[in-house]
């Protein structure tokens, strides 16, 4: 049976193009649902050019050292982001950026309160805080904002989120998550967002503050005995300053086996060391931590 591009490609042809065996292609198809070939009337699987492209991208990531499951996850995440329509800029984000540009702390606080009351916590985090911090970071990186504008806005947002966490009522006996930035990591806001998301799912949270020592993190783990620990790295600075940081974190997790350790943040995703940690799980979202 011969095929053409419009009809589809047989598994033998896909195998020749990608370098994957027929068995591996079908295994990935059945186990991970990476591609979904159509069936010819005689029962043969027919793969599209898009299917071949997907397999080649997964192979490329795997060849760079990514474990297969992580490569598939990152590929799907990239596809989802590409397919996601760009939302209009939120009115509150525009107002907050204007107040931050003019060092208006009272104005920032008032708009944060208004947005929180209007949207509720979940939408407030996703539609106001996260886009705001992205915009602040871009303005600072581009030189449109000076360091004081970025610092004032970030600190006020951080304090506002901390206040929400302190006033969040949960029943006694709820499971605990300990949230910690890594040593030399001072960006706390992504961690507070994660902890607030966990609280909305019924988890008690404790935050260790910016740039704690590893010994301080382990002391808290042993004293508080949380069910889970969330380690956060917004930048790659912790790994650049301590090339053996991953080994030390893995050793900490090995010594505290009754607690699950997770790590996330752009600093983790962008750092080549974190390809396959053995004791710590990489978390791409709060769902990865809570499931």
mmCIF file with all atom_site columns, N, CA and C in Angstrom, residues 190-256:
data_model
loop_
_atom_site.group_PDB
_atom_site.id
_atom_site.type_symbol
_atom_site.label_atom_id
_atom_site.label_alt_id
_atom_site.label_comp_id
_atom_site.label_asym_id
_atom_site.label_entity_id
_atom_site.label_seq_id
_atom_site.pdbx_PDB_ins_code
_atom_site.Cartn_x
_atom_site.Cartn_y
_atom_site.Cartn_z
_atom_site.occupancy
_atom_site.B_iso_or_equiv
_atom_site.pdbx_formal_charge
_atom_site.auth_seq_id
_atom_site.auth_comp_id
_atom_site.auth_asym_id
_atom_site.auth_atom_id
_atom_site.pdbx_PDB_model_num
ATOM 1   N N  . UNK A 1 190 ? 5.862  34.876 43.381 1.00 0.00 ? 190 UNK A N  1
ATOM 2   C CA . UNK A 1 190 ? 5.367  33.618 42.802 1.00 0.00 ? 190 UNK A CA 1
ATOM 3   C C  . UNK A 1 190 ? 5.081  32.555 43.861 1.00 0.00 ? 190 UNK A C  1
ATOM 4   N N  . UNK A 1 191 ? 5.897  32.509 44.904 1.00 0.00 ? 191 UNK A N  1
ATOM 5   C CA . UNK A 1 191 ? 5.670  31.535 45.969 1.00 0.00 ? 191 UNK A CA 1
ATOM 6   C C  . UNK A 1 191 ? 4.379  31.845 46.724 1.00 0.00 ? 191 UNK A C  1
ATOM 7   N N  . UNK A 1 192 ? 4.127  33.107 47.028 1.00 0.00 ? 192 UNK A N  1
ATOM 8   C CA . UNK A 1 192 ? 2.899  33.468 47.738 1.00 0.00 ? 192 UNK A CA 1
ATOM 9   C C  . UNK A 1 192 ? 1.661  33.175 46.884 1.00 0.00 ? 192 UNK A C  1
ATOM 10  N N  . UNK A 1 193 ? 1.781  33.328 45.581 1.00 0.00 ? 193 UNK A N  1
ATOM 11  C CA . UNK A 1 193 ? 0.665  32.978 44.695 1.00 0.00 ? 193 UNK A CA 1
ATOM 12  C C  . UNK A 1 193 ? 0.368  31.484 44.799 1.00 0.00 ? 193 UNK A C  1
ATOM 13  N N  . UNK A 1 194 ? 1.417  30.671 44.746 1.00 0.00 ? 194 UNK A N  1
ATOM 14  C CA . UNK A 1 194 ? 1.252  29.217 44.862 1.00 0.00 ? 194 UNK A CA 1
ATOM 15  C C  . UNK A 1 194 ? 0.618  28.855 46.202 1.00 0.00 ? 194 UNK A C  1
ATOM 16  N N  . UNK A 1 195 ? 1.070  29.469 47.280 1.00 0.00 ? 195 UNK A N  1
ATOM 17  C CA . UNK A 1 195 ? 0.550  29.141 48.603 1.00 0.00 ? 195 UNK A CA 1
ATOM 18  C C  . UNK A 1 195 ? -0.913 29.546 48.738 1.00 0.00 ? 195 UNK A C  1
ATOM 19  N N  . UNK A 1 196 ? -1.284 30.682 48.172 1.00 0.00 ? 196 UNK A N  1
ATOM 20  C CA . UNK A 1 196 ? -2.690 31.087 48.201 1.00 0.00 ? 196 UNK A CA 1
ATOM 21  C C  . UNK A 1 196 ? -3.551 30.126 47.389 1.00 0.00 ? 196 UNK A C  1
ATOM 22  N N  . UNK A 1 197 ? -3.034 29.660 46.264 1.00 0.00 ? 197 UNK A N  1
ATOM 23  C CA . UNK A 1 197 ? -3.773 28.669 45.475 1.00 0.00 ? 197 UNK A CA 1
ATOM 24  C C  . UNK A 1 197 ? -3.965 27.382 46.277 1.00 0.00 ? 197 UNK A C  1
ATOM 25  N N  . UNK A 1 198 ? -2.947 26.993 47.038 1.00 0.00 ? 198 UNK A N  1
ATOM 26  C CA . UNK A 1 198 ? -3.062 25.805 47.884 1.00 0.00 ? 198 UNK A CA 1
ATOM 27  C C  . UNK A 1 198 ? -4.101 26.014 48.981 1.00 0.00 ? 198 UNK A C  1
ATOM 28  N N  . UNK A 1 199 ? -4.152 27.209 49.544 1.00 0.00 ? 199 UNK A N  1
ATOM 29  C CA . UNK A 1 199 ? -5.124 27.495 50.591 1.00 0.00 ? 199 UNK A CA 1
ATOM 30  C C  . UNK A 1 199 ? -6.552 27.419 50.061 1.00 0.00 ? 199 UNK A C  1
ATOM 31  N N  . UNK A 1 200 ? -6.753 27.813 48.810 1.00 0.00 ? 200 UNK A N  1
ATOM 32  C CA . UNK A 1 200 ? -8.081 27.700 48.212 1.00 0.00 ? 200 UNK A CA 1
ATOM 33  C C  . UNK A 1 200 ? -8.509 26.241 48.064 1.00 0.00 ? 200 UNK A C  1
ATOM 34  N N  . UNK A 1 201 ? -7.521 25.334 48.086 1.00 0.00 ? 201 UNK A N  1
ATOM 35  C CA . UNK A 1 201 ? -7.811 23.895 48.034 1.00 0.00 ? 201 UNK A CA 1
ATOM 36  C C  . UNK A 1 201 ? -7.818 23.266 49.422 1.00 0.00 ? 201 UNK A C  1
ATOM 37  N N  . UNK A 1 202 ? -7.777 24.091 50.472 1.00 0.00 ? 202 UNK A N  1
ATOM 38  C CA . UNK A 1 202 ? -7.919 23.576 51.827 1.00 0.00 ? 202 UNK A CA 1
ATOM 39  C C  . UNK A 1 202 ? -6.633 23.226 52.539 1.00 0.00 ? 202 UNK A C  1
ATOM 40  N N  . UNK A 1 203 ? -5.505 23.764 52.086 1.00 0.00 ? 203 UNK A N  1
ATOM 41  C CA . UNK A 1 203 ? -4.219 23.466 52.714 1.00 0.00 ? 203 UNK A CA 1
ATOM 42  C C  . UNK A 1 203 ? -3.768 24.632 53.570 1.00 0.00 ? 203 UNK A C  1
ATOM 43  N N  . UNK A 1 204 ? -3.264 24.335 54.744 1.00 0.00 ? 204 UNK A N  1
ATOM 44  C CA . UNK A 1 204 ? -2.607 25.332 55.574 1.00 0.00 ? 204 UNK A CA 1
ATOM 45  C C  . UNK A 1 204 ? -1.215 25.570 55.019 1.00 0.00 ? 204 UNK A C  1
ATOM 46  N N  . UNK A 1 205 ? -0.774 26.829 54.975 1.00 0.00 ? 205 UNK A N  1
ATOM 47  C CA . UNK A 1 205 ? 0.528  27.131 54.383 1.00 0.00 ? 205 UNK A CA 1
ATOM 48  C C  . UNK A 1 205 ? 1.402  27.923 55.341 1.00 0.00 ? 205 UNK A C  1
ATOM 49  N N  . UNK A 1 206 ? 2.695  27.685 55.233 1.00 0.00 ? 206 UNK A N  1
ATOM 50  C CA . UNK A 1 206 ? 3.704  28.426 55.990 1.00 0.00 ? 206 UNK A CA 1
ATOM 51  C C  . UNK A 1 206 ? 4.771  28.867 54.997 1.00 0.00 ? 206 UNK A C  1
ATOM 52  N N  . UNK A 1 207 ? 5.167  30.136 55.077 1.00 0.00 ? 207 UNK A N  1
ATOM 53  C CA . UNK A 1 207 ? 6.197  30.661 54.185 1.00 0.00 ? 207 UNK A CA 1
ATOM 54  C C  . UNK A 1 207 ? 7.464  30.955 54.976 1.00 0.00 ? 207 UNK A C  1
ATOM 55  N N  . UNK A 1 208 ? 8.607  30.569 54.420 1.00 0.00 ? 208 UNK A N  1
ATOM 56  C CA . UNK A 1 208 ? 9.886  30.714 55.126 1.00 0.00 ? 208 UNK A CA 1
ATOM 57  C C  . UNK A 1 208 ? 10.559 32.050 54.872 1.00 0.00 ? 208 UNK A C  1
ATOM 58  N N  . UNK A 1 209 ? 10.050 32.844 53.924 1.00 0.00 ? 209 UNK A N  1
ATOM 59  C CA . UNK A 1 209 ? 10.683 34.122 53.641 1.00 0.00 ? 209 UNK A CA 1
ATOM 60  C C  . UNK A 1 209 ? 11.725 34.001 52.542 1.00 0.00 ? 209 UNK A C  1
ATOM 61  N N  . UNK A 1 210 ? 12.281 35.142 52.112 1.00 0.00 ? 210 UNK A N  1
ATOM 62  C CA . UNK A 1 210 ? 13.237 35.123 50.999 1.00 0.00 ? 210 UNK A CA 1
ATOM 63  C C  . UNK A 1 210 ? 14.602 34.601 51.409 1.00 0.00 ? 210 UNK A C  1
ATOM 64  N N  . UNK A 1 211 ? 15.237 33.895 50.516 1.00 0.00 ? 211 UNK A N  1
ATOM 65  C CA . UNK A 1 211 ? 16.630 33.454 50.644 1.00 0.00 ? 211 UNK A CA 1
ATOM 66  C C  . UNK A 1 211 ? 16.968 32.807 51.987 1.00 0.00 ? 211 UNK A C  1
ATOM 67  N N  . UNK A 1 212 ? 16.237 31.772 52.386 1.00 0.00 ? 212 UNK A N  1
ATOM 68  C CA . UNK A 1 212 ? 16.599 31.095 53.642 1.00 0.00 ? 212 UNK A CA 1
ATOM 69  C C  . UNK A 1 212 ? 17.806 30.179 53.427 1.00 0.00 ? 212 UNK A C  1
ATOM 70  N N  . UNK A 1 213 ? 18.504 29.879 54.500 1.00 0.00 ? 213 UNK A N  1
ATOM 71  C CA . UNK A 1 213 ? 19.576 28.901 54.421 1.00 0.00 ? 213 UNK A CA 1
ATOM 72  C C  . UNK A 1 213 ? 18.979 27.502 54.311 1.00 0.00 ? 213 UNK A C  1
ATOM 73  N N  . UNK A 1 214 ? 19.704 26.588 53.691 1.00 0.00 ? 214 UNK A N  1
ATOM 74  C CA . UNK A 1 214 ? 19.218 25.213 53.606 1.00 0.00 ? 214 UNK A CA 1
ATOM 75  C C  . UNK A 1 214 ? 19.003 24.615 54.987 1.00 0.00 ? 214 UNK A C  1
ATOM 76  N N  . UNK A 1 215 ? 19.875 24.951 55.927 1.00 0.00 ? 215 UNK A N  1
ATOM 77  C CA . UNK A 1 215 ? 19.719 24.433 57.286 1.00 0.00 ? 215 UNK A CA 1
ATOM 78  C C  . UNK A 1 215 ? 18.430 24.942 57.922 1.00 0.00 ? 215 UNK A C  1
ATOM 79  N N  . UNK A 1 216 ? 18.038 26.174 57.603 1.00 0.00 ? 216 UNK A N  1
ATOM 80  C CA . UNK A 1 216 ? 16.796 26.723 58.136 1.00 0.00 ? 216 UNK A CA 1
ATOM 81  C C  . UNK A 1 216 ? 15.577 26.020 57.539 1.00 0.00 ? 216 UNK A C  1
ATOM 82  N N  . UNK A 1 217 ? 15.658 25.711 56.244 1.00 0.00 ? 217 UNK A N  1
ATOM 83  C CA . UNK A 1 217 ? 14.556 24.994 55.608 1.00 0.00 ? 217 UNK A CA 1
ATOM 84  C C  . UNK A 1 217 ? 14.383 23.620 56.238 1.00 0.00 ? 217 UNK A C  1
ATOM 85  N N  . UNK A 1 218 ? 15.484 22.918 56.421 1.00 0.00 ? 218 UNK A N  1
ATOM 86  C CA . UNK A 1 218 ? 15.382 21.571 56.994 1.00 0.00 ? 218 UNK A CA 1
ATOM 87  C C  . UNK A 1 218 ? 14.915 21.617 58.443 1.00 0.00 ? 218 UNK A C  1
ATOM 88  N N  . UNK A 1 219 ? 15.337 22.630 59.184 1.00 0.00 ? 219 UNK A N  1
ATOM 89  C CA . UNK A 1 219 ? 14.868 22.783 60.563 1.00 0.00 ? 219 UNK A CA 1
ATOM 90  C C  . UNK A 1 219 ? 13.343 22.938 60.594 1.00 0.00 ? 219 UNK A C  1
ATOM 91  N N  . UNK A 1 220 ? 12.810 23.744 59.695 1.00 0.00 ? 220 UNK A N  1
ATOM 92  C CA . UNK A 1 220 ? 11.364 23.936 59.639 1.00 0.00 ? 220 UNK A CA 1
ATOM 93  C C  . UNK A 1 220 ? 10.642 22.647 59.246 1.00 0.00 ? 220 UNK A C  1
ATOM 94  N N  . UNK A 1 221 ? 11.226 21.915 58.310 1.00 0.00 ? 221 UNK A N  1
ATOM 95  C CA . UNK A 1 221 ? 10.621 20.641 57.901 1.00 0.00 ? 221 UNK A CA 1
ATOM 96  C C  . UNK A 1 221 ? 10.529 19.692 59.090 1.00 0.00 ? 221 UNK A C  1
ATOM 97  N N  . UNK A 1 222 ? 11.606 19.584 59.837 1.00 0.00 ? 222 UNK A N  1
ATOM 98  C CA . UNK A 1 222 ? 11.634 18.638 60.958 1.00 0.00 ? 222 UNK A CA 1
ATOM 99  C C  . UNK A 1 222 ? 10.777 19.111 62.128 1.00 0.00 ? 222 UNK A C  1
ATOM 100 N N  . UNK A 1 223 ? 10.643 20.415 62.277 1.00 0.00 ? 223 UNK A N  1
ATOM 101 C CA . UNK A 1 223 ? 9.844  20.930 63.391 1.00 0.00 ? 223 UNK A CA 1
ATOM 102 C C  . UNK A 1 223 ? 8.354  20.958 63.062 1.00 0.00 ? 223 UNK A C  1
ATOM 103 N N  . UNK A 1 224 ? 8.003  21.401 61.840 1.00 0.00 ? 224 UNK A N  1
ATOM 104 C CA . UNK A 1 224 ? 6.597  21.558 61.475 1.00 0.00 ? 224 UNK A CA 1
ATOM 105 C C  . UNK A 1 224 ? 5.992  20.283 60.901 1.00 0.00 ? 224 UNK A C  1
ATOM 106 N N  . UNK A 1 225 ? 6.840  19.402 60.372 1.00 0.00 ? 225 UNK A N  1
ATOM 107 C CA . UNK A 1 225 ? 6.397  18.143 59.758 1.00 0.00 ? 225 UNK A CA 1
ATOM 108 C C  . UNK A 1 225 ? 5.278  18.360 58.731 1.00 0.00 ? 225 UNK A C  1
ATOM 109 N N  . UNK A 1 226 ? 5.511  19.195 57.737 1.00 0.00 ? 226 UNK A N  1
ATOM 110 C CA . UNK A 1 226 ? 4.485  19.410 56.707 1.00 0.00 ? 226 UNK A CA 1
ATOM 111 C C  . UNK A 1 226 ? 4.354  18.183 55.806 1.00 0.00 ? 226 UNK A C  1
ATOM 112 N N  . UNK A 1 227 ? 3.180  18.008 55.249 1.00 0.00 ? 227 UNK A N  1
ATOM 113 C CA . UNK A 1 227 ? 2.999  16.914 54.288 1.00 0.00 ? 227 UNK A CA 1
ATOM 114 C C  . UNK A 1 227 ? 3.792  17.167 53.008 1.00 0.00 ? 227 UNK A C  1
ATOM 115 N N  . UNK A 1 228 ? 3.903  18.460 52.634 1.00 0.00 ? 228 UNK A N  1
ATOM 116 C CA . UNK A 1 228 ? 4.586  18.807 51.396 1.00 0.00 ? 228 UNK A CA 1
ATOM 117 C C  . UNK A 1 228 ? 5.455  20.046 51.601 1.00 0.00 ? 228 UNK A C  1
ATOM 118 N N  . UNK A 1 229 ? 6.531  20.133 50.828 1.00 0.00 ? 229 UNK A N  1
ATOM 119 C CA . UNK A 1 229 ? 7.381  21.320 50.787 1.00 0.00 ? 229 UNK A CA 1
ATOM 120 C C  . UNK A 1 229 ? 7.442  21.800 49.347 1.00 0.00 ? 229 UNK A C  1
ATOM 121 N N  . UNK A 1 230 ? 7.192  23.095 49.152 1.00 0.00 ? 230 UNK A N  1
ATOM 122 C CA . UNK A 1 230 ? 7.295  23.688 47.827 1.00 0.00 ? 230 UNK A CA 1
ATOM 123 C C  . UNK A 1 230 ? 8.484  24.629 47.792 1.00 0.00 ? 230 UNK A C  1
ATOM 124 N N  . UNK A 1 231 ? 9.487  24.286 46.993 1.00 0.00 ? 231 UNK A N  1
ATOM 125 C CA . UNK A 1 231 ? 10.689 25.109 46.835 1.00 0.00 ? 231 UNK A CA 1
ATOM 126 C C  . UNK A 1 231 ? 10.547 25.943 45.568 1.00 0.00 ? 231 UNK A C  1
ATOM 127 N N  . UNK A 1 232 ? 10.878 27.233 45.680 1.00 0.00 ? 232 UNK A N  1
ATOM 128 C CA . UNK A 1 232 ? 10.630 28.144 44.561 1.00 0.00 ? 232 UNK A CA 1
ATOM 129 C C  . UNK A 1 232 ? 11.911 28.820 44.105 1.00 0.00 ? 232 UNK A C  1
ATOM 130 N N  . UNK A 1 233 ? 12.103 28.861 42.789 1.00 0.00 ? 233 UNK A N  1
ATOM 131 C CA . UNK A 1 233 ? 13.249 29.567 42.196 1.00 0.00 ? 233 UNK A CA 1
ATOM 132 C C  . UNK A 1 233 ? 12.762 30.337 40.979 1.00 0.00 ? 233 UNK A C  1
ATOM 133 N N  . UNK A 1 234 ? 12.579 31.631 41.146 1.00 0.00 ? 234 UNK A N  1
ATOM 134 C CA . UNK A 1 234 ? 12.148 32.476 40.037 1.00 0.00 ? 234 UNK A CA 1
ATOM 135 C C  . UNK A 1 234 ? 13.297 32.762 39.085 1.00 0.00 ? 234 UNK A C  1
ATOM 136 N N  . UNK A 1 235 ? 14.516 32.778 39.615 1.00 0.00 ? 235 UNK A N  1
ATOM 137 C CA . UNK A 1 235 ? 15.705 33.018 38.797 1.00 0.00 ? 235 UNK A CA 1
ATOM 138 C C  . UNK A 1 235 ? 16.644 31.816 38.897 1.00 0.00 ? 235 UNK A C  1
ATOM 139 N N  . UNK A 1 236 ? 17.685 31.823 38.082 1.00 0.00 ? 236 UNK A N  1
ATOM 140 C CA . UNK A 1 236 ? 18.691 30.755 38.133 1.00 0.00 ? 236 UNK A CA 1
ATOM 141 C C  . UNK A 1 236 ? 19.832 31.093 39.088 1.00 0.00 ? 236 UNK A C  1
ATOM 142 N N  . UNK A 1 237 ? 19.730 32.223 39.772 1.00 0.00 ? 237 UNK A N  1
ATOM 143 C CA . UNK A 1 237 ? 20.816 32.674 40.659 1.00 0.00 ? 237 UNK A CA 1
ATOM 144 C C  . UNK A 1 237 ? 21.190 31.631 41.711 1.00 0.00 ? 237 UNK A C  1
ATOM 145 N N  . UNK A 1 238 ? 20.212 30.967 42.372 1.00 0.00 ? 238 UNK A N  1
ATOM 146 C CA . UNK A 1 238 ? 20.616 29.983 43.393 1.00 0.00 ? 238 UNK A CA 1
ATOM 147 C C  . UNK A 1 238 ? 21.520 28.889 42.847 1.00 0.00 ? 238 UNK A C  1
ATOM 148 N N  . UNK A 1 239 ? 21.277 28.440 41.624 1.00 0.00 ? 239 UNK A N  1
ATOM 149 C CA . UNK A 1 239 ? 22.074 27.362 41.049 1.00 0.00 ? 239 UNK A CA 1
ATOM 150 C C  . UNK A 1 239 ? 23.415 27.863 40.527 1.00 0.00 ? 239 UNK A C  1
ATOM 151 N N  . UNK A 1 240 ? 23.441 29.120 40.105 1.00 0.00 ? 240 UNK A N  1
ATOM 152 C CA . UNK A 1 240 ? 24.707 29.698 39.631 1.00 0.00 ? 240 UNK A CA 1
ATOM 153 C C  . UNK A 1 240 ? 25.672 29.919 40.801 1.00 0.00 ? 240 UNK A C  1
ATOM 154 N N  . UNK A 1 241 ? 25.122 30.305 41.958 1.00 0.00 ? 241 UNK A N  1
ATOM 155 C CA . UNK A 1 241 ? 25.974 30.574 43.115 1.00 0.00 ? 241 UNK A CA 1
ATOM 156 C C  . UNK A 1 241 ? 26.371 29.295 43.852 1.00 0.00 ? 241 UNK A C  1
ATOM 157 N N  . UNK A 1 242 ? 25.566 28.259 43.695 1.00 0.00 ? 242 UNK A N  1
ATOM 158 C CA . UNK A 1 242 ? 25.888 26.978 44.332 1.00 0.00 ? 242 UNK A CA 1
ATOM 159 C C  . UNK A 1 242 ? 25.641 25.849 43.338 1.00 0.00 ? 242 UNK A C  1
ATOM 160 N N  . UNK A 1 243 ? 26.658 25.484 42.547 1.00 0.00 ? 243 UNK A N  1
ATOM 161 C CA . UNK A 1 243 ? 26.479 24.442 41.531 1.00 0.00 ? 243 UNK A CA 1
ATOM 162 C C  . UNK A 1 243 ? 26.053 23.086 42.109 1.00 0.00 ? 243 UNK A C  1
ATOM 163 N N  . UNK A 1 244 ? 26.274 22.871 43.411 1.00 0.00 ? 244 UNK A N  1
ATOM 164 C CA . UNK A 1 244 ? 25.903 21.600 44.028 1.00 0.00 ? 244 UNK A CA 1
ATOM 165 C C  . UNK A 1 244 ? 24.566 21.683 44.766 1.00 0.00 ? 244 UNK A C  1
ATOM 166 N N  . UNK A 1 245 ? 23.810 22.732 44.484 1.00 0.00 ? 245 UNK A N  1
ATOM 167 C CA . UNK A 1 245 ? 22.548 22.937 45.200 1.00 0.00 ? 245 UNK A CA 1
ATOM 168 C C  . UNK A 1 245 ? 21.575 21.777 44.989 1.00 0.00 ? 245 UNK A C  1
ATOM 169 N N  . UNK A 1 246 ? 21.497 21.274 43.760 1.00 0.00 ? 246 UNK A N  1
ATOM 170 C CA . UNK A 1 246 ? 20.579 20.161 43.498 1.00 0.00 ? 246 UNK A CA 1
ATOM 171 C C  . UNK A 1 246 ? 20.920 18.961 44.369 1.00 0.00 ? 246 UNK A C  1
ATOM 172 N N  . UNK A 1 247 ? 22.192 18.621 44.458 1.00 0.00 ? 247 UNK A N  1
ATOM 173 C CA . UNK A 1 247 ? 22.605 17.482 45.279 1.00 0.00 ? 247 UNK A CA 1
ATOM 174 C C  . UNK A 1 247 ? 22.236 17.695 46.744 1.00 0.00 ? 247 UNK A C  1
ATOM 175 N N  . UNK A 1 248 ? 22.397 18.910 47.214 1.00 0.00 ? 248 UNK A N  1
ATOM 176 C CA . UNK A 1 248 ? 22.061 19.210 48.611 1.00 0.00 ? 248 UNK A CA 1
ATOM 177 C C  . UNK A 1 248 ? 20.554 19.105 48.857 1.00 0.00 ? 248 UNK A C  1
ATOM 178 N N  . UNK A 1 249 ? 19.761 19.566 47.893 1.00 0.00 ? 249 UNK A N  1
ATOM 179 C CA . UNK A 1 249 ? 18.301 19.465 48.021 1.00 0.00 ? 249 UNK A CA 1
ATOM 180 C C  . UNK A 1 249 ? 17.851 18.009 47.986 1.00 0.00 ? 249 UNK A C  1
ATOM 181 N N  . UNK A 1 250 ? 18.461 17.233 47.097 1.00 0.00 ? 250 UNK A N  1
ATOM 182 C CA . UNK A 1 250 ? 18.130 15.813 47.012 1.00 0.00 ? 250 UNK A CA 1
ATOM 183 C C  . UNK A 1 250 ? 18.477 15.104 48.325 1.00 0.00 ? 250 UNK A C  1
ATOM 184 N N  . UNK A 1 251 ? 19.602 15.472 48.918 1.00 0.00 ? 251 UNK A N  1
ATOM 185 C CA . UNK A 1 251 ? 20.012 14.871 50.187 1.00 0.00 ? 251 UNK A CA 1
ATOM 186 C C  . UNK A 1 251 ? 19.033 15.247 51.300 1.00 0.00 ? 251 UNK A C  1
ATOM 187 N N  . UNK A 1 252 ? 18.558 16.487 51.290 1.00 0.00 ? 252 UNK A N  1
ATOM 188 C CA . UNK A 1 252 ? 17.581 16.912 52.290 1.00 0.00 ? 252 UNK A CA 1
ATOM 189 C C  . UNK A 1 252 ? 16.294 16.105 52.159 1.00 0.00 ? 252 UNK A C  1
ATOM 190 N N  . UNK A 1 253 ? 15.835 15.940 50.937 1.00 0.00 ? 253 UNK A N  1
ATOM 191 C CA . UNK A 1 253 ? 14.618 15.156 50.716 1.00 0.00 ? 253 UNK A CA 1
ATOM 192 C C  . UNK A 1 253 ? 14.814 13.710 51.148 1.00 0.00 ? 253 UNK A C  1
ATOM 193 N N  . UNK A 1 254 ? 15.998 13.170 50.938 1.00 0.00 ? 254 UNK A N  1
ATOM 194 C CA . UNK A 1 254 ? 16.283 11.781 51.329 1.00 0.00 ? 254 UNK A CA 1
ATOM 195 C C  . UNK A 1 254 ? 16.272 11.616 52.841 1.00 0.00 ? 254 UNK A C  1
ATOM 196 N N  . UNK A 1 255 ? 16.644 12.671 53.563 1.00 0.00 ? 255 UNK A N  1
ATOM 197 C CA . UNK A 1 255 ? 16.648 12.595 55.031 1.00 0.00 ? 255 UNK A CA 1
ATOM 198 C C  . UNK A 1 255 ? 15.265 12.799 55.645 1.00 0.00 ? 255 UNK A C  1
ATOM 199 N N  . UNK A 1 256 ? 14.323 13.300 54.851 1.00 0.00 ? 256 UNK A N  1
ATOM 200 C CA . UNK A 1 256 ? 12.991 13.613 55.376 1.00 0.00 ? 256 UNK A CA 1
ATOM 201 C C  . UNK A 1 256 ? 11.940 12.930 54.510 1.00 0.00 ? 256 UNK A C  1
#
